[in-house]
mmCIF file with all atom_site columns, N, CA and C in Angstrom:
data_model
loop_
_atom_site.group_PDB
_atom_site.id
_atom_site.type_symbol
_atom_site.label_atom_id
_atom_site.label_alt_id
_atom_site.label_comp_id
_atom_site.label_asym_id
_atom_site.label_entity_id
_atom_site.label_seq_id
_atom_site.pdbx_PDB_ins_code
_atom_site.Cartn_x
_atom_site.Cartn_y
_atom_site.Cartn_z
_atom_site.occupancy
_atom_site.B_iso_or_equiv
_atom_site.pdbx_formal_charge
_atom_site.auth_seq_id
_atom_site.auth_comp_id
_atom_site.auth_asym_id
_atom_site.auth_atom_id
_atom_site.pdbx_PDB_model_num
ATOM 1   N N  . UNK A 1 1  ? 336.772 81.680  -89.819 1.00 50.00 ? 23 UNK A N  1
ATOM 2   C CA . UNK A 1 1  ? 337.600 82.850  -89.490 1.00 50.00 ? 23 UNK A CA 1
ATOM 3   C C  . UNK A 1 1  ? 338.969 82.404  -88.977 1.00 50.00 ? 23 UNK A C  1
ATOM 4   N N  . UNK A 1 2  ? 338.961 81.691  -87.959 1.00 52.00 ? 24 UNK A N  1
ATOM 5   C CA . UNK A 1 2  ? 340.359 81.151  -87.568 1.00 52.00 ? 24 UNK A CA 1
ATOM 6   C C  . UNK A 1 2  ? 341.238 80.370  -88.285 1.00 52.00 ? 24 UNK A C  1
ATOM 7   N N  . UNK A 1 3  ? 340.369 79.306  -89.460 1.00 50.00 ? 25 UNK A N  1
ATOM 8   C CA . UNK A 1 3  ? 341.222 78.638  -90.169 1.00 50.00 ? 25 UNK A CA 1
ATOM 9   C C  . UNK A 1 3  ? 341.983 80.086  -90.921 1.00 50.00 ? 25 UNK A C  1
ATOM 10  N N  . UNK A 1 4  ? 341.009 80.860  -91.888 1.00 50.00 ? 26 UNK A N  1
ATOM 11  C CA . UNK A 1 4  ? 341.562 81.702  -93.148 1.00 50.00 ? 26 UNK A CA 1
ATOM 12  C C  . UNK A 1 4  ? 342.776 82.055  -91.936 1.00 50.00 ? 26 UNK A C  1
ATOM 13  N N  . UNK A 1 5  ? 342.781 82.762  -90.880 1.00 50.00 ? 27 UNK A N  1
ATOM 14  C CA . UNK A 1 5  ? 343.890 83.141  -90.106 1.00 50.00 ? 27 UNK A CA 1
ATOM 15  C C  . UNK A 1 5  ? 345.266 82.481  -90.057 1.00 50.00 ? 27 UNK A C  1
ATOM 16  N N  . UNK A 1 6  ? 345.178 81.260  -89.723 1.00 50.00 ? 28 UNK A N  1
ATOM 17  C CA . UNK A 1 6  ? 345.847 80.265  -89.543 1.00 50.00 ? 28 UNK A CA 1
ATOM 18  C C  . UNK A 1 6  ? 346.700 80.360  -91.645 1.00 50.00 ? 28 UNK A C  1
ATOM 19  N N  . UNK A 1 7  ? 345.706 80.215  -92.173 1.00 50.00 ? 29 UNK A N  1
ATOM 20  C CA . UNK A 1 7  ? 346.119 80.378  -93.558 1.00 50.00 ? 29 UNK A CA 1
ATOM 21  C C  . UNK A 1 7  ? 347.359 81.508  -94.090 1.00 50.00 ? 29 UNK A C  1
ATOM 22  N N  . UNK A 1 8  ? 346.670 82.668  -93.778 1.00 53.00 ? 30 UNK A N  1
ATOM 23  C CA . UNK A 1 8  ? 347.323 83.838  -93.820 1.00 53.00 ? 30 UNK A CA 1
ATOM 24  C C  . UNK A 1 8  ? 348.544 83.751  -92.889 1.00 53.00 ? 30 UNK A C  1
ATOM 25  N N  . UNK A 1 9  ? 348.600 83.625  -92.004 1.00 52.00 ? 31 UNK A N  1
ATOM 26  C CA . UNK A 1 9  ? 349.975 83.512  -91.224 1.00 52.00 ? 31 UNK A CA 1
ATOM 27  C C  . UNK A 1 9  ? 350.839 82.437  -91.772 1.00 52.00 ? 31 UNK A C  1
ATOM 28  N N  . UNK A 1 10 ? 351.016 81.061  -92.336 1.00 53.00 ? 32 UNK A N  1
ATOM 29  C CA . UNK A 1 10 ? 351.302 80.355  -92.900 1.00 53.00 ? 32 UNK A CA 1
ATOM 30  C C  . UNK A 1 10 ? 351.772 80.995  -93.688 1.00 53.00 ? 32 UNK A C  1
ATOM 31  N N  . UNK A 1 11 ? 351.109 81.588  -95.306 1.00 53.00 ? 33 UNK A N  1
ATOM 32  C CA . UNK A 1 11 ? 351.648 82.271  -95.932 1.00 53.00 ? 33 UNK A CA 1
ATOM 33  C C  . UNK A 1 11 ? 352.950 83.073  -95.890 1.00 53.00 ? 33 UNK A C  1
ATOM 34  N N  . UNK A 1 12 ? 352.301 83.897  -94.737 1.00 52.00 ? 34 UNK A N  1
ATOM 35  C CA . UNK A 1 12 ? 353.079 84.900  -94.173 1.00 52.00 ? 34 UNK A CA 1
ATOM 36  C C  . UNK A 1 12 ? 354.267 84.725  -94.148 1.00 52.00 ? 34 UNK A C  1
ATOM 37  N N  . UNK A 1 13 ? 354.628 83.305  -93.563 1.00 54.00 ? 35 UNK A N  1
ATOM 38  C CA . UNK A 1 13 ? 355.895 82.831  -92.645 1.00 54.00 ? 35 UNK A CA 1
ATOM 39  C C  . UNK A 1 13 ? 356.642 82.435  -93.856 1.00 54.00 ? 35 UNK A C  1
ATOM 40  N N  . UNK A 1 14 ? 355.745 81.722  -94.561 1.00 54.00 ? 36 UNK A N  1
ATOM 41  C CA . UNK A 1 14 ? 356.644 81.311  -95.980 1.00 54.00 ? 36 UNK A CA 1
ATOM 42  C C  . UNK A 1 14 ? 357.359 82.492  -96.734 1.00 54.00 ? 36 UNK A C  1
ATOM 43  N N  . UNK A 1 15 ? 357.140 83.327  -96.889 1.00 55.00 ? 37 UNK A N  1
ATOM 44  C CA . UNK A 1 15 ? 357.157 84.805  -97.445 1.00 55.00 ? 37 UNK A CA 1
ATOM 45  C C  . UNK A 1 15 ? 358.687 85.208  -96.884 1.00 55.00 ? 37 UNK A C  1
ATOM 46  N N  . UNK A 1 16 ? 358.788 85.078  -95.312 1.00 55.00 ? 38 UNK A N  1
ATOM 47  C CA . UNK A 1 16 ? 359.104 85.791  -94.417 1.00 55.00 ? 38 UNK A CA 1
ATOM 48  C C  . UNK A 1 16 ? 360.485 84.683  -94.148 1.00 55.00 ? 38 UNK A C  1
ATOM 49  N N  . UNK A 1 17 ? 360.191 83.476  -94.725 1.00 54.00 ? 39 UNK A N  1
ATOM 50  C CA . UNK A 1 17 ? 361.547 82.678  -94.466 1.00 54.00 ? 39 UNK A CA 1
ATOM 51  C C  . UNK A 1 17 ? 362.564 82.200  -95.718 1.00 54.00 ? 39 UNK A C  1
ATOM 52  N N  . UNK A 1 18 ? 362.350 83.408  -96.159 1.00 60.00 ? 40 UNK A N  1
ATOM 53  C CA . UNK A 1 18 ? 363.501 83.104  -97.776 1.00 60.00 ? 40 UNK A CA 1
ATOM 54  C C  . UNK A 1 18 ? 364.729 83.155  -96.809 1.00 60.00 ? 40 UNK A C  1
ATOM 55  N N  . UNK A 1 19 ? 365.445 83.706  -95.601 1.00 61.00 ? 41 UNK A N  1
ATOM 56  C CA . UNK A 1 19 ? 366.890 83.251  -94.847 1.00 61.00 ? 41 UNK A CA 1
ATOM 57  C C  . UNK A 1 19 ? 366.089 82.055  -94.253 1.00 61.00 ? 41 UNK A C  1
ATOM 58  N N  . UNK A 1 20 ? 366.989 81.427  -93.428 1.00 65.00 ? 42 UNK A N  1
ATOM 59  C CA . UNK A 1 20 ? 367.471 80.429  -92.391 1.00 65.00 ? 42 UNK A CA 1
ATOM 60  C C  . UNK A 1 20 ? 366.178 80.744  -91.264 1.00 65.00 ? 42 UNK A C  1
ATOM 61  N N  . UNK A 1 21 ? 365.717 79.681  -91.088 1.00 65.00 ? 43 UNK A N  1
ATOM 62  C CA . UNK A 1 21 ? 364.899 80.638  -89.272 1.00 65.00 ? 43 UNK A CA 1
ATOM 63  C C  . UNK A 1 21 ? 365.299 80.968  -88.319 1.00 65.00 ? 43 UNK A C  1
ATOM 64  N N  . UNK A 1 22 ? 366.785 80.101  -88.166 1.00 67.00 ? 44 UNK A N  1
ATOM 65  C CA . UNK A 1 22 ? 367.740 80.308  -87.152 1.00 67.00 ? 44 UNK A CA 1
ATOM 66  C C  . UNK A 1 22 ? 368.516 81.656  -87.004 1.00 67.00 ? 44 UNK A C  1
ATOM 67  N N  . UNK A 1 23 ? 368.395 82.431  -88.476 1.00 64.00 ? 45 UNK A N  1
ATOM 68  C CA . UNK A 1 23 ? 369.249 83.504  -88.744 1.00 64.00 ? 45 UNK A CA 1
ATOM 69  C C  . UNK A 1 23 ? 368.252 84.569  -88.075 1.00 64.00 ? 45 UNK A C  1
ATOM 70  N N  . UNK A 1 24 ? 366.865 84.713  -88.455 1.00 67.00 ? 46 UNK A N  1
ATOM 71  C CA . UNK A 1 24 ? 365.918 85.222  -88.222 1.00 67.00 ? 46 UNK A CA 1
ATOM 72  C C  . UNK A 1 24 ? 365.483 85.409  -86.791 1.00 67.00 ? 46 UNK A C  1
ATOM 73  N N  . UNK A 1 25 ? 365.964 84.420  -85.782 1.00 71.00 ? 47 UNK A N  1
ATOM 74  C CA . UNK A 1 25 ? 365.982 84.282  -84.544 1.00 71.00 ? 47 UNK A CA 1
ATOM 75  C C  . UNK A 1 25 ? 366.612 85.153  -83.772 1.00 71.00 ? 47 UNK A C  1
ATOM 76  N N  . UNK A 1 26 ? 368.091 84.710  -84.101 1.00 74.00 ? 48 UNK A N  1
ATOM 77  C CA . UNK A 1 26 ? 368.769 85.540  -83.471 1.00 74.00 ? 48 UNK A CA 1
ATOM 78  C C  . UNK A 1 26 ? 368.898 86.567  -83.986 1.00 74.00 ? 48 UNK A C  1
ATOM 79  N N  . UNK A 1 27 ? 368.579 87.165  -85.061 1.00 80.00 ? 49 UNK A N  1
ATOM 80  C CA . UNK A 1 27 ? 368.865 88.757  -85.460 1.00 80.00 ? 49 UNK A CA 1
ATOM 81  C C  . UNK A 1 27 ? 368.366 89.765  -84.478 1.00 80.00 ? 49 UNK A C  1
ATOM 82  N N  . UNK A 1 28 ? 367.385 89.393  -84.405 1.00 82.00 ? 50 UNK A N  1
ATOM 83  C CA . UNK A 1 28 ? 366.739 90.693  -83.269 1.00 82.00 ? 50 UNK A CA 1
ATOM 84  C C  . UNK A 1 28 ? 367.509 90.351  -81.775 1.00 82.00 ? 50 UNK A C  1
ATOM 85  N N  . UNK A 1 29 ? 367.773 89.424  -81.370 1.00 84.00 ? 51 UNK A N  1
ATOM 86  C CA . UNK A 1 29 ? 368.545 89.074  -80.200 1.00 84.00 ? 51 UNK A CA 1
ATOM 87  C C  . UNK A 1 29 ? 369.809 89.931  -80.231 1.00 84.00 ? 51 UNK A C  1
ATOM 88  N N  . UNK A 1 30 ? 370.858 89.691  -81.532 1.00 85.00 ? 52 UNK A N  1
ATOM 89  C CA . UNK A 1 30 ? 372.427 90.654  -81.853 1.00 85.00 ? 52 UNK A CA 1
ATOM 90  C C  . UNK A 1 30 ? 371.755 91.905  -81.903 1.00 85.00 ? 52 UNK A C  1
ATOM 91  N N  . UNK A 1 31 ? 371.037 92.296  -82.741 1.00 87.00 ? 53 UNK A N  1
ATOM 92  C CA . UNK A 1 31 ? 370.105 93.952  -82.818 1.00 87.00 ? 53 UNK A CA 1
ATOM 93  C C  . UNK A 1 31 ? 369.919 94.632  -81.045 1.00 87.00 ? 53 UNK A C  1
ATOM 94  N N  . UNK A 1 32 ? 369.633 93.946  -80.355 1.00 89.00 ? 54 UNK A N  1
ATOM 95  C CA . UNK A 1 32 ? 369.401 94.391  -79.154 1.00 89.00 ? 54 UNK A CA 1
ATOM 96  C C  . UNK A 1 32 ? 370.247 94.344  -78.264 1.00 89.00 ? 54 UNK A C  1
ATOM 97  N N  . UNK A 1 33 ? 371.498 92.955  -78.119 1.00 89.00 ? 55 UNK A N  1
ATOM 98  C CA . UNK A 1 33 ? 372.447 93.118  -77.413 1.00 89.00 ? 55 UNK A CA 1
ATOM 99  C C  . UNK A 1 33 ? 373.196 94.278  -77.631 1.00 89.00 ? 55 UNK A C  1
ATOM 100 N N  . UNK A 1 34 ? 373.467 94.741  -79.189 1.00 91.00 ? 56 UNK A N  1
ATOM 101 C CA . UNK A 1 34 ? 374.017 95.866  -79.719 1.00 91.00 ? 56 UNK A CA 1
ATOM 102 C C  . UNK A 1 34 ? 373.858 97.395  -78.922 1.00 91.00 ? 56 UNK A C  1
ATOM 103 N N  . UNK A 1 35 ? 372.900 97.044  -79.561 1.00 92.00 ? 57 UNK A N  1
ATOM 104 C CA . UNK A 1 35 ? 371.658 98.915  -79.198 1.00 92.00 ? 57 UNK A CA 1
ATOM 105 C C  . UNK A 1 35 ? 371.861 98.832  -77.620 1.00 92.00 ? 57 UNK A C  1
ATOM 106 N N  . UNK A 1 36 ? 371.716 97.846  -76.731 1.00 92.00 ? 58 UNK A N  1
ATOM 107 C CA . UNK A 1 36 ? 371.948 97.940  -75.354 1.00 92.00 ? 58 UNK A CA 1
ATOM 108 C C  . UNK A 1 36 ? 373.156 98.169  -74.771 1.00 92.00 ? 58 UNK A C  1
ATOM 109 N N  . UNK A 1 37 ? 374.630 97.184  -75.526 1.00 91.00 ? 59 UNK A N  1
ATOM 110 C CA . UNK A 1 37 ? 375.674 97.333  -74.985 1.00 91.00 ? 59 UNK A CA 1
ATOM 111 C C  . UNK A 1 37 ? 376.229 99.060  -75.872 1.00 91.00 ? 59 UNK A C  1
ATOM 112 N N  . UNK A 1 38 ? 375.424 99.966  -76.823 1.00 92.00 ? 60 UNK A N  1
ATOM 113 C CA . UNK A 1 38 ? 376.177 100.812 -76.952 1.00 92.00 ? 60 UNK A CA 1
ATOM 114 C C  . UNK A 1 38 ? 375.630 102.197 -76.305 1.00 92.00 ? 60 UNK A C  1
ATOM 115 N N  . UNK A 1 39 ? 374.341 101.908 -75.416 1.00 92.00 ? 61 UNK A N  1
ATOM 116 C CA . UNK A 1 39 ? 373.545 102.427 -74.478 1.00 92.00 ? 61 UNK A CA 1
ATOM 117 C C  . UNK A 1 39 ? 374.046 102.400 -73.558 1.00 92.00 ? 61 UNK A C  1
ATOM 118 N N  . UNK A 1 40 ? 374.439 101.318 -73.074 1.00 91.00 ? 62 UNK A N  1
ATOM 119 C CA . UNK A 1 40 ? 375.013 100.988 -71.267 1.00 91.00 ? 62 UNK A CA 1
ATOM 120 C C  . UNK A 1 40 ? 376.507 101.910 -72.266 1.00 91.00 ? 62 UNK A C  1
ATOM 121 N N  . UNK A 1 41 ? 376.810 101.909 -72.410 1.00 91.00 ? 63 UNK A N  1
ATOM 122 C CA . UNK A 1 41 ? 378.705 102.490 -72.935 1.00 91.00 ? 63 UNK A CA 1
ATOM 123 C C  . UNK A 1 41 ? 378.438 104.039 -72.457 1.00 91.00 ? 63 UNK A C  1
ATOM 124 N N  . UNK A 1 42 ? 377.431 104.660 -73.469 1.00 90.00 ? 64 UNK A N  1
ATOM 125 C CA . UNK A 1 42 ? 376.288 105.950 -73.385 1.00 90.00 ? 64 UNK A CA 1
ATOM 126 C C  . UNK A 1 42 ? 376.516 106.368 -72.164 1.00 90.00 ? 64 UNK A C  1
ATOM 127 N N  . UNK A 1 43 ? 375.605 105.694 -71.181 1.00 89.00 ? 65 UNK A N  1
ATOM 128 C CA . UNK A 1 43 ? 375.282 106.268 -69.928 1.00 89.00 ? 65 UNK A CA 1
ATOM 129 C C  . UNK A 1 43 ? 376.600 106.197 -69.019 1.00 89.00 ? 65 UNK A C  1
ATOM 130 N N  . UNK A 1 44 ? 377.482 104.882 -69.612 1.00 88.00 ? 66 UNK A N  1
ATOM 131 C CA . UNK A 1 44 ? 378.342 105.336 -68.336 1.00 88.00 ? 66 UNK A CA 1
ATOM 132 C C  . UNK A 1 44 ? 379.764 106.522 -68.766 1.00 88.00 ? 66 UNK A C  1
ATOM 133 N N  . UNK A 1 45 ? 379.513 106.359 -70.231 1.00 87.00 ? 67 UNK A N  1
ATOM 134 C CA . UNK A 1 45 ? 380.212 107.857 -70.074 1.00 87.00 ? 67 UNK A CA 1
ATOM 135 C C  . UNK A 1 45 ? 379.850 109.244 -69.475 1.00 87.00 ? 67 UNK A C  1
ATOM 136 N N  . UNK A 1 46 ? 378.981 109.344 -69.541 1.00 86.00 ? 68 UNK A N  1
ATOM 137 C CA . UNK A 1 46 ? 377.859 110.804 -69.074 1.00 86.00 ? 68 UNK A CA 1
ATOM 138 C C  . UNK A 1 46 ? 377.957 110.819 -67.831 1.00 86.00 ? 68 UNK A C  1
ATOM 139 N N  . UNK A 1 47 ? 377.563 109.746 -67.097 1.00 82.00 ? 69 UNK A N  1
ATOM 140 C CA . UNK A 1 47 ? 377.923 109.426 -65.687 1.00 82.00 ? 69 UNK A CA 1
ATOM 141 C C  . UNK A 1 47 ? 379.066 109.647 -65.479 1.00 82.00 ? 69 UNK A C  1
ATOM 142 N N  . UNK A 1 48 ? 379.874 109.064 -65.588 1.00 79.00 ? 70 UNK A N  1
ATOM 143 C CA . UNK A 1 48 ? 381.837 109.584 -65.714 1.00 79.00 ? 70 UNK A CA 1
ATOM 144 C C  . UNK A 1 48 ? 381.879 110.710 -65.776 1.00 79.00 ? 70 UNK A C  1
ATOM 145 N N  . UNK A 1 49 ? 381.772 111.545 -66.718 1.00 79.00 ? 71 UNK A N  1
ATOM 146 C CA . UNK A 1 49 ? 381.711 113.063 -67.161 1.00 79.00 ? 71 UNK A CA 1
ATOM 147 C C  . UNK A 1 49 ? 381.127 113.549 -66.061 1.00 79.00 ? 71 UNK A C  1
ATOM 148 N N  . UNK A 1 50 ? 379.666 113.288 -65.655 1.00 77.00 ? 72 UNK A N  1
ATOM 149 C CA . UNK A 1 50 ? 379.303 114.313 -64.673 1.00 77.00 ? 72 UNK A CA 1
ATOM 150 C C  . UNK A 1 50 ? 379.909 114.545 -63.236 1.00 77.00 ? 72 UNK A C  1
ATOM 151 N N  . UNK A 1 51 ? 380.298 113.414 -62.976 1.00 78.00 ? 73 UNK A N  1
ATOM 152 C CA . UNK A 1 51 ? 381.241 113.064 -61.996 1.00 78.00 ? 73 UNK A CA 1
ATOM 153 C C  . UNK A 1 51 ? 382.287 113.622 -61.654 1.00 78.00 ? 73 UNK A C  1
ATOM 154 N N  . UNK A 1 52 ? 383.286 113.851 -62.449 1.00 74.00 ? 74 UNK A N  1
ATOM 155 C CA . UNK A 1 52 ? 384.356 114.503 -62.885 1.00 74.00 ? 74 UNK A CA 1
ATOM 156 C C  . UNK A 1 52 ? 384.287 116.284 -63.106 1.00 74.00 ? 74 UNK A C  1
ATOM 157 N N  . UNK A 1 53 ? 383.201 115.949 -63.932 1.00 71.00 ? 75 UNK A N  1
ATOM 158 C CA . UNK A 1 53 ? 383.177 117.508 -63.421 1.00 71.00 ? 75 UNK A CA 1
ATOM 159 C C  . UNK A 1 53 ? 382.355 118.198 -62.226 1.00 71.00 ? 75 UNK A C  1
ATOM 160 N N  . UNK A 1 54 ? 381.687 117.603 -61.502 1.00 70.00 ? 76 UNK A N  1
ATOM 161 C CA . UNK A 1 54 ? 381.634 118.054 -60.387 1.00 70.00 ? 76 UNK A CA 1
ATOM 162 C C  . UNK A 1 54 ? 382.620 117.624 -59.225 1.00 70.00 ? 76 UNK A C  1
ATOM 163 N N  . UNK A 1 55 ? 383.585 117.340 -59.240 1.00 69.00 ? 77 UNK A N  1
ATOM 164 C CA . UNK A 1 55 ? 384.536 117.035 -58.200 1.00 69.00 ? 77 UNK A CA 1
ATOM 165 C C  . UNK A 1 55 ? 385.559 118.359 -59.070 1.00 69.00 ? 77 UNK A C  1
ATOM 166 N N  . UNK A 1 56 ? 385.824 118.539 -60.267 1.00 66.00 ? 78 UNK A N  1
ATOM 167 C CA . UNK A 1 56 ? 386.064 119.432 -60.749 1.00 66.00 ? 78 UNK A CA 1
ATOM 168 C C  . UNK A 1 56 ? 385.995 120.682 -59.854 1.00 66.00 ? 78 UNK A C  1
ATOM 169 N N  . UNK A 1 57 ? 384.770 121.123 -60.057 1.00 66.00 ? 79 UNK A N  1
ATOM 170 C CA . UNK A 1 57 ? 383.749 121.905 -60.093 1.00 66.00 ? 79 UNK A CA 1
ATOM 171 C C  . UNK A 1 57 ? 383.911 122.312 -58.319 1.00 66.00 ? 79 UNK A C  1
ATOM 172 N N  . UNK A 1 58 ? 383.942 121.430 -57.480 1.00 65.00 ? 80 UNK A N  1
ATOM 173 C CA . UNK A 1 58 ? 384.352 121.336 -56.220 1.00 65.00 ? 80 UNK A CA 1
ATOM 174 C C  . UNK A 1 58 ? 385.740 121.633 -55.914 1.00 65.00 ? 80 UNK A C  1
ATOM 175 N N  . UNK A 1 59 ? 386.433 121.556 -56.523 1.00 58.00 ? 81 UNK A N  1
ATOM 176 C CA . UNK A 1 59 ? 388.186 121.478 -55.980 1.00 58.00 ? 81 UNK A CA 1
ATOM 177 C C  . UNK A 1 59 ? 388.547 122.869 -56.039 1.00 58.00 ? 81 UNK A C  1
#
């Protein structure tokens, strides 16, 4: 059971490494710095905004 496993994942990887492994590495690393730095951007506009308009909202 563990060898066929071992087999199948092998396969797998071969399949799975027609790019670079190095490219493959960091992709999900840039994918997430991305999605995060345009999240953190997100929230601190909204934050800003709400801010603003409640001092607004106050004056």
């Amino acid at each position: 059971m563990i060898h066929k496993r071992v087999d199948y994942g092998s396969a797998s990887k071969d399949k799975e490494n027609i790019r670079s492994p190095k490219a493959q590495e960091f992709e999900p690393m840039i994918l997430h710095a991305l999605f995060s730095g345009i999240y953190l951007f997100y929230l601190n506009s909204t934050i800003c905004l709400a801010s603003e308009s409640r001092s607004f909202m106050e004056a």
